[in-house]
Short mmCIF file of C-alpha atoms and ligand atoms in Angstrom, two decimals:
data_model
loop_
_atom_site.label_atom_id
_atom_site.label_comp_id
_atom_site.label_asym_id
_atom_site.label_seq_id
_atom_site.Cartn_x
_atom_site.Cartn_y
_atom_site.Cartn_z
CA UNK A 1 74.66 158.10 -53.29
CA UNK A 2 76.22 159.16 -49.98
CA UNK A 3 77.62 162.64 -50.13
CA UNK A 4 80.44 164.09 -48.09
CA UNK A 5 78.12 166.66 -46.51
CA UNK A 6 76.04 164.03 -44.74
CA UNK A 7 76.79 164.12 -41.03
CA UNK A 8 79.48 166.78 -41.31
CA UNK A 9 79.23 169.02 -38.29
CA UNK A 10 82.47 170.92 -38.37
CA UNK A 11 82.71 172.03 -41.98
CA UNK A 12 85.78 171.41 -44.13
CA UNK A 13 89.39 172.32 -43.55
CA UNK A 14 92.50 171.37 -45.50
CA UNK A 15 94.82 172.70 -42.80
CA UNK A 16 96.99 170.14 -41.05
CA UNK A 17 97.67 170.43 -37.33
CA UNK A 18 101.23 171.02 -36.11
CA UNK A 19 101.39 167.36 -35.05
CA UNK A 20 100.33 166.21 -38.51
CA UNK A 21 102.89 168.47 -40.16
CA UNK A 22 105.61 167.11 -37.86
CA UNK A 23 104.57 163.52 -38.63
CA UNK A 24 104.67 164.17 -42.36
CA UNK A 25 108.06 165.88 -42.01
CA UNK A 26 109.44 162.91 -40.08
CA UNK A 27 108.27 160.55 -42.81
CA UNK A 28 109.62 162.74 -45.65
CA UNK A 29 112.98 163.04 -43.92
CA UNK A 30 113.11 159.28 -43.34
CA UNK A 31 112.18 158.57 -46.97
CA UNK A 32 114.83 160.97 -48.28
CA UNK A 33 117.61 159.68 -46.00
CA UNK A 34 116.90 155.98 -45.57
CA UNK A 35 114.84 154.91 -48.58
CA UNK A 36 115.66 156.96 -51.70
CA UNK A 37 119.41 156.23 -51.68
CA UNK A 38 118.69 152.47 -51.75
CA UNK A 39 115.72 152.33 -54.11
CA UNK A 40 117.52 151.25 -57.28
CA UNK A 41 119.89 148.77 -55.66
CA UNK A 42 117.14 147.04 -53.67
CA UNK A 43 114.87 146.98 -56.71
CA UNK A 44 117.58 145.41 -58.84
CA UNK A 45 118.43 142.77 -56.22
CA UNK A 46 114.81 142.17 -55.16
CA UNK A 47 116.09 142.74 -51.64
CA UNK A 48 113.82 142.49 -48.62
CA UNK A 49 114.52 145.79 -46.79
CA UNK A 50 114.95 144.40 -43.27
CA UNK A 51 117.32 147.27 -42.35
CA UNK A 52 114.84 149.94 -43.47
CA UNK A 53 111.99 148.19 -41.66
CA UNK A 54 114.04 148.08 -38.44
CA UNK A 55 114.85 151.80 -38.70
CA UNK A 56 111.25 152.74 -39.53
CA UNK A 57 110.16 150.76 -36.50
CA UNK A 58 112.72 152.52 -34.32
CA UNK A 59 111.59 156.02 -35.33
CA UNK A 60 107.89 155.13 -34.96
CA UNK A 61 106.76 154.99 -38.58
CA UNK A 62 105.26 151.49 -38.40
CA UNK A 63 102.08 150.05 -36.87
CA UNK A 64 100.49 153.48 -36.71
CA UNK A 65 96.95 152.22 -36.16
CA UNK A 66 97.57 149.93 -33.18
CA UNK A 67 95.50 151.31 -30.29
CA UNK A 68 97.27 153.20 -27.51
CA UNK A 69 96.12 150.69 -24.87
CA UNK A 70 98.11 148.04 -26.74
CA UNK A 71 101.24 150.18 -26.96
CA UNK A 72 100.63 151.83 -30.33
CA UNK A 73 99.97 155.38 -31.46
CA UNK A 74 96.31 154.73 -32.24
CA UNK A 75 96.43 156.99 -35.29
CA UNK A 76 93.53 157.15 -37.70
CA UNK A 77 93.46 156.48 -41.40
CA UNK A 78 94.15 160.14 -42.25
CA UNK A 79 97.36 160.44 -40.23
CA UNK A 80 98.61 157.10 -41.54
CA UNK A 81 98.05 158.35 -45.04
CA UNK A 82 100.24 161.43 -44.45
CA UNK A 83 103.09 159.07 -43.55
CA UNK A 84 102.33 156.70 -46.43
CA UNK A 85 102.61 159.32 -49.17
CA UNK A 86 106.14 160.19 -48.11
CA UNK A 87 107.36 156.59 -47.71
CA UNK A 88 106.03 155.62 -51.16
CA UNK A 89 107.53 158.81 -52.61
CA UNK A 90 110.86 157.40 -51.39
CA UNK A 91 110.22 153.98 -52.98
CA UNK A 92 106.92 152.16 -53.21
CA UNK A 93 108.55 148.75 -52.74
CA UNK A 94 110.04 149.77 -49.41
CA UNK A 95 106.97 151.88 -48.60
CA UNK A 96 104.80 148.79 -48.99
CA UNK A 97 107.19 146.71 -46.86
CA UNK A 98 107.02 149.24 -44.03
CA UNK A 99 103.28 149.92 -44.30
CA UNK A 100 101.91 146.41 -44.89
CA UNK A 101 101.62 145.65 -41.18
CA UNK A 102 98.60 147.96 -41.37
CA UNK A 103 96.90 145.47 -43.69
CA UNK A 104 98.16 142.39 -41.85
CA UNK A 105 97.10 143.61 -38.43
CA UNK A 106 93.92 145.31 -39.73
CA UNK A 107 91.58 142.37 -38.98
CA UNK A 108 92.87 142.17 -35.39
CA UNK A 109 92.65 145.94 -34.86
CA UNK A 110 89.15 146.13 -36.35
CA UNK A 111 87.59 142.86 -35.17
CA UNK A 112 89.90 141.12 -32.70
CA UNK A 113 89.05 140.53 -29.04
CA UNK A 114 90.95 142.45 -26.35
CA UNK A 115 92.92 139.25 -25.57
CA UNK A 116 93.87 138.84 -29.22
CA UNK A 117 94.92 142.47 -29.45
CA UNK A 118 97.10 142.16 -26.35
CA UNK A 119 98.68 138.92 -27.57
CA UNK A 120 99.30 139.72 -31.23
CA UNK A 121 99.57 143.51 -31.53
CA UNK A 122 101.88 144.41 -28.64
CA UNK A 123 104.83 142.33 -29.95
CA UNK A 124 104.63 144.33 -33.20
CA UNK A 125 105.27 147.46 -31.15
CA UNK A 126 108.08 145.91 -29.14
CA UNK A 127 110.03 144.44 -32.08
CA UNK A 128 110.19 145.06 -35.83
CA UNK A 129 108.05 141.99 -36.56
CA UNK A 130 105.94 141.66 -39.70
CA UNK A 131 102.46 140.27 -40.16
CA UNK A 132 100.51 139.66 -43.33
CA UNK A 133 97.03 139.39 -44.81
CA UNK A 134 96.35 135.93 -46.24
CA UNK A 135 93.37 136.42 -48.50
CA UNK A 136 94.34 135.80 -52.15
CA UNK A 137 94.76 132.29 -53.53
CA UNK A 138 95.97 130.91 -56.85
CA UNK A 139 92.33 130.63 -57.98
CA UNK A 140 90.73 133.48 -56.00
CA UNK A 141 92.00 137.06 -55.87
CA UNK A 142 89.19 139.31 -57.07
CA UNK A 143 86.41 136.80 -56.34
CA UNK A 144 87.17 136.45 -52.64
CA UNK A 145 84.04 134.41 -51.85
CA UNK A 146 85.33 131.56 -54.04
CA UNK A 147 88.50 130.91 -52.05
CA UNK A 148 89.26 127.24 -51.39
CA UNK A 149 91.34 127.11 -48.20
CA UNK A 150 89.42 125.22 -45.51
CA UNK A 151 89.38 125.35 -41.73
CA UNK A 152 87.80 122.37 -40.01
CA UNK A 153 87.03 122.46 -36.31
CA UNK A 154 88.43 119.55 -34.26
CA UNK A 155 87.81 120.04 -30.53
CA UNK A 156 89.67 123.17 -29.39
CA UNK A 157 91.56 123.47 -32.65
CA UNK A 158 91.06 124.25 -36.32
CA UNK A 159 92.89 122.35 -39.02
CA UNK A 160 93.72 124.49 -42.06
CA UNK A 161 94.52 123.28 -45.58
CA UNK A 162 95.06 125.31 -48.74
CA UNK A 163 97.34 127.69 -50.62
CA UNK A 164 97.78 131.44 -50.54
CA UNK A 165 99.59 133.63 -53.03
CA UNK A 166 100.48 137.28 -53.72
CA UNK A 167 100.76 137.85 -49.96
CA UNK A 168 102.80 140.93 -49.05
CA UNK A 169 105.59 140.24 -46.53
CA UNK A 170 104.37 136.66 -45.91
CA UNK A 171 107.87 135.30 -46.49
CA UNK A 172 109.15 137.23 -43.46
CA UNK A 173 106.00 137.44 -41.34
CA UNK A 174 105.69 136.28 -37.74
CA UNK A 175 101.99 135.67 -38.28
CA UNK A 176 99.35 135.95 -40.97
CA UNK A 177 95.61 136.40 -40.83
CA UNK A 178 94.42 133.52 -43.00
CA UNK A 179 90.94 133.62 -44.48
CA UNK A 180 89.46 130.13 -44.89
CA UNK A 181 86.12 128.44 -45.45
CA UNK A 182 84.52 126.99 -42.34
CA UNK A 183 81.40 126.23 -44.40
CA UNK A 184 82.43 125.74 -48.04
CA UNK A 185 78.78 125.67 -49.20
CA UNK A 186 77.86 129.05 -47.74
CA UNK A 187 79.81 131.37 -50.11
CA UNK A 188 80.81 134.68 -48.53
CA UNK A 189 79.00 133.75 -45.32
CA UNK A 190 81.04 130.53 -44.94
CA UNK A 191 84.38 132.31 -44.52
CA UNK A 192 86.25 132.87 -41.25
CA UNK A 193 89.50 134.60 -40.25
CA UNK A 194 92.34 133.00 -38.26
CA UNK A 195 95.63 134.21 -36.84
CA UNK A 196 98.27 131.71 -37.98
CA UNK A 197 101.82 131.94 -36.60
CA UNK A 198 104.04 131.31 -39.62
CA UNK A 199 106.27 128.89 -37.70
CA UNK A 200 103.34 126.50 -37.11
CA UNK A 201 104.12 123.01 -38.48
CA UNK A 202 102.53 122.60 -41.91
CA UNK A 203 103.04 126.22 -43.03
CA UNK A 204 105.60 126.40 -45.84
CA UNK A 205 106.73 129.35 -47.94
CA UNK A 206 106.67 128.07 -51.50
CA UNK A 207 108.00 131.04 -53.43
CA UNK A 208 109.17 134.63 -53.11
CA UNK A 209 107.55 135.95 -56.28
CA UNK A 210 109.76 137.74 -58.82
CA UNK A 211 107.76 140.88 -59.68
CA UNK A 212 107.85 143.50 -62.43
CA UNK A 213 107.85 146.39 -59.96
CA UNK A 214 107.85 147.16 -56.24
CA UNK A 215 110.54 144.50 -56.20
CA UNK A 216 111.90 145.33 -52.74
CA UNK A 217 108.63 144.24 -51.14
CA UNK A 218 108.37 140.56 -50.43
CA UNK A 219 105.35 138.99 -52.12
CA UNK A 220 105.11 135.30 -51.32
CA UNK A 221 103.10 132.18 -51.92
CA UNK A 222 102.63 129.72 -49.07
CA UNK A 223 100.92 126.42 -48.41
CA UNK A 224 98.97 125.24 -45.37
CA UNK A 225 99.02 121.50 -44.88
CA UNK A 226 97.14 120.15 -41.85
CA UNK A 227 98.03 123.30 -39.92
CA UNK A 228 96.61 123.07 -36.39
CA UNK A 229 95.87 126.29 -34.55
CA UNK A 230 93.93 126.90 -31.34
CA UNK A 231 90.29 127.87 -31.80
CA UNK A 232 91.01 131.04 -29.79
CA UNK A 233 92.95 132.30 -32.86
CA UNK A 234 89.69 132.73 -34.80
CA UNK A 235 88.82 136.43 -35.19
CA UNK A 236 85.14 137.09 -34.57
CA UNK A 237 82.60 134.35 -35.13
CA UNK A 238 82.55 131.63 -37.75
CA UNK A 239 81.22 133.24 -40.93
CA UNK A 240 82.54 136.74 -40.13
CA UNK A 241 85.62 136.39 -42.36
CA UNK A 242 84.31 138.03 -45.53
CA UNK A 243 82.97 141.08 -43.69
CA UNK A 244 86.25 141.40 -41.75
CA UNK A 245 88.27 141.20 -44.98
CA UNK A 246 86.11 143.85 -46.66
CA UNK A 247 86.15 146.20 -43.67
CA UNK A 248 89.95 145.88 -43.52
CA UNK A 249 90.26 146.69 -47.22
CA UNK A 250 87.91 149.67 -46.83
CA UNK A 251 90.35 150.99 -44.23
CA UNK A 252 93.57 150.22 -46.11
CA UNK A 253 92.56 151.26 -49.64
CA UNK A 254 93.12 154.99 -48.95
CA UNK A 255 96.59 154.00 -47.73
CA UNK A 256 97.22 152.27 -51.05
CA UNK A 257 95.73 155.18 -52.97
CA UNK A 258 98.08 157.60 -51.25
CA UNK A 259 100.98 155.29 -52.09
CA UNK A 260 100.03 155.77 -55.75
CA UNK A 261 100.00 159.54 -55.13
CA UNK A 262 103.52 159.31 -53.66
CA UNK A 263 104.81 157.47 -56.74
CA UNK A 264 103.07 159.90 -59.11
CA UNK A 265 104.46 162.85 -57.15
CA UNK A 266 107.99 161.47 -57.49
CA UNK A 267 107.53 161.00 -61.26
CA UNK A 268 106.14 164.52 -61.55
CA UNK A 269 109.07 166.06 -59.65
CA UNK A 270 111.59 164.22 -61.85
CA UNK A 271 109.69 165.36 -64.95
CA UNK A 272 109.66 169.02 -63.94
CA UNK A 273 113.38 168.99 -63.14
CA UNK A 274 114.27 167.23 -66.40
CA UNK A 275 112.02 169.45 -68.51
CA UNK A 276 113.84 172.54 -67.20
CA UNK A 277 117.27 171.16 -67.93
CA UNK A 278 116.89 169.24 -71.20
CA UNK A 279 117.24 171.45 -74.28
CA UNK A 280 115.83 170.73 -77.75
CA UNK A 281 115.30 173.16 -80.62
CA UNK A 282 117.35 175.70 -78.56
CA UNK A 283 114.96 175.86 -75.61
CA UNK A 284 114.35 173.76 -72.48
CA UNK A 285 111.71 171.16 -73.33
CA UNK A 286 109.52 172.76 -70.64
CA UNK A 287 108.91 175.50 -73.21
CA UNK A 288 107.27 173.04 -75.61
CA UNK A 289 103.54 172.78 -75.19
CA UNK A 290 103.63 169.06 -75.97
CA UNK A 291 105.69 168.62 -72.79
CA UNK A 292 104.32 171.29 -70.49
CA UNK A 293 100.71 170.25 -71.09
CA UNK A 294 101.62 166.71 -70.03
CA UNK A 295 103.17 168.11 -66.86
CA UNK A 296 100.17 170.40 -66.25
CA UNK A 297 97.89 167.36 -66.43
CA UNK A 298 100.16 165.43 -64.08
CA UNK A 299 99.97 168.18 -61.45
CA UNK A 300 96.18 168.46 -61.76
CA UNK A 301 95.47 164.75 -61.59
CA UNK A 302 97.88 164.16 -58.71
CA UNK A 303 96.14 166.88 -56.70
CA UNK A 304 92.71 165.42 -57.53
CA UNK A 305 93.92 161.97 -56.41
CA UNK A 306 95.32 163.38 -53.18
CA UNK A 307 92.08 165.20 -52.38
CA UNK A 308 89.89 162.15 -53.09
CA UNK A 309 92.15 160.10 -50.84
CA UNK A 310 92.13 162.66 -48.04
CA UNK A 311 88.34 162.68 -48.24
CA UNK A 312 88.05 158.87 -48.05
CA UNK A 313 90.47 158.70 -45.12
CA UNK A 314 88.67 161.51 -43.33
CA UNK A 315 85.32 159.75 -43.80
CA UNK A 316 86.70 156.51 -42.36
CA UNK A 317 88.00 158.41 -39.31
CA UNK A 318 84.62 160.13 -38.88
CA UNK A 319 82.91 156.73 -38.70
CA UNK A 320 81.03 156.83 -41.98
CA UNK A 321 81.20 153.02 -42.09
CA UNK A 322 79.83 151.50 -45.29
CA UNK A 323 79.41 154.96 -46.85
CA UNK A 324 83.19 155.28 -46.79
CA UNK A 325 83.47 152.08 -48.88
CA UNK A 326 82.43 154.06 -51.94
CA UNK A 327 84.96 156.83 -51.28
CA UNK A 328 87.77 154.36 -50.56
CA UNK A 329 87.13 152.80 -53.95
CA UNK A 330 86.87 156.20 -55.67
CA UNK A 331 90.29 157.06 -54.22
CA UNK A 332 91.98 153.74 -54.95
CA UNK A 333 90.67 153.56 -58.52
CA UNK A 334 91.47 157.14 -59.45
CA UNK A 335 94.87 157.37 -57.74
CA UNK A 336 96.06 154.02 -59.14
CA UNK A 337 95.05 154.91 -62.69
CA UNK A 338 96.57 158.38 -62.27
CA UNK A 339 99.90 156.93 -61.08
CA UNK A 340 100.00 154.70 -64.17
CA UNK A 341 99.26 157.62 -66.49
CA UNK A 342 101.64 160.05 -64.78
CA UNK A 343 104.55 157.62 -64.71
CA UNK A 344 103.96 156.62 -68.35
CA UNK A 345 104.00 160.32 -69.30
CA UNK A 346 107.12 160.85 -67.19
CA UNK A 347 108.91 158.21 -69.29
CA UNK A 348 107.66 160.12 -72.35
CA UNK A 349 109.04 163.43 -71.01
CA UNK A 350 112.44 161.76 -70.54
CA UNK A 351 112.26 160.29 -74.07
CA UNK A 352 114.86 157.59 -74.75
CA UNK A 353 116.46 158.21 -71.35
CA UNK A 354 113.14 157.46 -69.71
CA UNK A 355 113.37 153.88 -70.92
CA UNK A 356 116.86 153.37 -69.47
CA UNK A 357 117.33 151.97 -65.97
CA UNK A 358 120.01 154.53 -65.11
CA UNK A 359 117.29 157.20 -65.06
CA UNK A 360 114.65 157.23 -62.31
CA UNK A 361 111.34 157.05 -64.13
CA UNK A 362 111.31 153.55 -65.69
CA UNK A 363 111.24 152.06 -62.16
CA UNK A 364 108.36 154.35 -61.23
CA UNK A 365 106.36 153.18 -64.25
CA UNK A 366 106.94 149.52 -63.31
CA UNK A 367 106.08 150.28 -59.67
CA UNK A 368 102.90 152.17 -60.58
CA UNK A 369 101.36 149.19 -62.37
CA UNK A 370 100.88 147.30 -59.12
CA UNK A 371 98.53 149.96 -57.71
CA UNK A 372 96.02 148.98 -60.41
CA UNK A 373 96.20 145.37 -59.21
CA UNK A 374 96.75 144.86 -55.47
CA UNK A 375 94.12 145.48 -52.78
CA UNK A 376 91.49 145.12 -55.49
CA UNK A 377 92.12 145.83 -59.19
CA UNK A 378 90.88 149.03 -60.81
CA UNK A 379 88.08 146.92 -62.28
CA UNK A 380 87.08 145.62 -58.82
CA UNK A 381 87.02 149.22 -57.55
CA UNK A 382 84.59 150.08 -60.37
CA UNK A 383 82.52 147.04 -59.43
CA UNK A 384 82.37 148.20 -55.79
CA UNK A 385 81.48 151.74 -56.92
CA UNK A 386 78.72 150.44 -59.22
CA UNK A 387 77.32 148.23 -56.44
CA UNK A 388 77.29 151.17 -54.02
CA UNK A 389 75.49 153.30 -56.61
CA UNK A 390 72.88 150.74 -57.66
CA UNK A 391 72.59 148.54 -54.54
CA UNK A 392 73.67 150.79 -51.66
CA UNK A 393 74.04 149.15 -48.23
CA UNK A 394 73.68 150.94 -44.93
CA UNK A 395 75.74 149.89 -41.88
N1 CAA B 1 82.02 146.06 -45.48
C1 CAA B 1 81.22 145.19 -44.82
N2 CAA B 1 80.49 144.23 -45.45
C2 CAA B 1 80.61 144.13 -46.79
C3 CAA B 1 81.44 144.99 -47.54
C4 CAA B 1 82.16 145.99 -46.84
N3 CAA B 1 82.97 146.85 -47.47
N4 CAA B 1 81.36 144.66 -48.85
C5 CAA B 1 80.49 143.64 -48.94
N5 CAA B 1 80.05 143.33 -47.69
C6 CAA B 1 79.03 142.31 -47.37
C7 CAA B 1 77.81 142.50 -48.26
O1 CAA B 1 76.91 143.44 -47.70
C8 CAA B 1 77.22 141.13 -48.32
O2 CAA B 1 76.53 140.85 -47.13
P1 CAA B 1 74.93 140.56 -47.18
O3 CAA B 1 74.78 139.37 -48.10
O4 CAA B 1 74.59 140.28 -45.75
O5 CAA B 1 74.33 141.81 -47.73
C9 CAA B 1 78.46 140.23 -48.29
O6 CAA B 1 79.51 141.01 -47.71
C10 CAA B 1 78.86 139.79 -49.70
O7 CAA B 1 79.04 140.97 -50.47
P2 CAA B 1 78.92 140.97 -52.05
O8 CAA B 1 77.67 140.27 -52.45
O9 CAA B 1 79.14 142.35 -52.53
O10 CAA B 1 80.18 140.01 -52.42
P3 CAA B 1 80.76 139.55 -53.82
O11 CAA B 1 81.14 138.14 -53.70
O12 CAA B 1 79.87 139.98 -54.93
O13 CAA B 1 82.19 140.34 -53.94
C11 CAA B 1 83.77 142.11 -54.10
C12 CAA B 1 82.40 141.61 -53.61
C13 CAA B 1 83.67 143.59 -53.95
C14 CAA B 1 84.08 141.79 -55.55
C15 CAA B 1 84.86 141.53 -53.20
O14 CAA B 1 85.04 140.16 -53.43
C16 CAA B 1 86.20 142.24 -53.34
O15 CAA B 1 86.44 143.31 -52.78
N6 CAA B 1 87.12 141.66 -54.11
C17 CAA B 1 88.48 142.18 -54.24
C18 CAA B 1 89.31 141.66 -53.12
C19 CAA B 1 90.66 142.27 -53.06
O16 CAA B 1 90.81 143.45 -52.83
N7 CAA B 1 91.68 141.40 -53.21
C20 CAA B 1 93.01 141.80 -53.02
C21 CAA B 1 93.60 140.99 -51.91
S1 CAA B 1 94.50 141.77 -50.67
C22 CAA B 1 95.93 142.31 -51.35
O17 CAA B 1 96.05 142.57 -52.50
C23 CAA B 1 97.02 142.54 -50.39
C24 CAA B 1 98.33 141.97 -50.62
O18 CAA B 1 98.99 141.54 -49.68
C25 CAA B 1 98.95 142.07 -51.96
#
């Protein structure tokens, strides 16, 4: 198994630079001022947070990984993660809405040509536009290689047909990277990636899905019916789609893991405050071991999740390539499961009040569940980890 020491020249430091501290501060301040006050209302109404997205764009908290030569900040995975924790601490629905351009634009950033980067990334910097990642289908979410959408070459165009679902921000996206089969008999090697403007004739949003949690993020289903796009919109070569999808997810999974840390941190903070103020048997409930042990475990497991995630993000930035796949999955699996446990325990700390919508933690418990599902379920992360242990791949 790859270890963190391999290839490490400069040793280990947990100290953030002044720039990183300022970036994190900016994100925390934004989350406290612009996101937290709206979290319950937007959750209740399932409201797409266009206003929050526009403000996040204005202050520079979106599209963090777009290269500098295309107008972006060109930040690495680690710096993006510092921002992500704070936004998701504010509200994971709105945090996902603001951050999901990282996933949508990931295939172009990682594998697009210079022309594609100039054409599709720069507008994201100039305007608060959204893009999305069109991988999952009604019959293929975990088993990506079995997706059914097809792309057939006709002269200088491809014609796409199929359905996509569970796609973050698709309902409001300017364009989506659609993964489709160019050779349906070739499994993972028959898949290609295409940039599809969402106003192309034949693209139709079928449903804005009504979710249990993270309700202020749009999650949509859309159909592609005889959608014609220029061949120049294909990213990489025919057959590169699966590898591009996996490399993108390797890069974004630490961002999702840190989102889970942000939610768990919020639940922990609410639990500590409530445990100090709520009195039973003549003492604050923080004095009861049944409660304070739960909170001690929360603090420990949140810190472990954060450190695993920092390590995965750091490895991606250091160019560990496929070795970072394992660490991305460690982080995503552990942080997602931790967020579920911490938020469930937070409801327990609040007792009956924890189950009531007027109090903050029931939303956090609903929100946390999604981390165990999107960008690869906790079971898929274990599958990736097991494959990397027993069938390791080099770059
Ligand atoms: N980087 C580069 N290449 C990779 C790779 C990676 N991380 N992982 C696999 N590959 C390569 C393999 O090496 C292999 O190539 P070779 O045959 O040349 O060796 C090829 O891709 C196929 O790999 P596998 O045999 O491992 O593929 P598989 O079919 O067994 O599936 C899987 C692997 C890990 C289960 C994968 O399908 C997977 O990650 N599934 C989960 C997908 C997922 O996260 N879905 C969520 C959708 S996105 C989302 O949720 C966002 C949203 O908007 C809500």
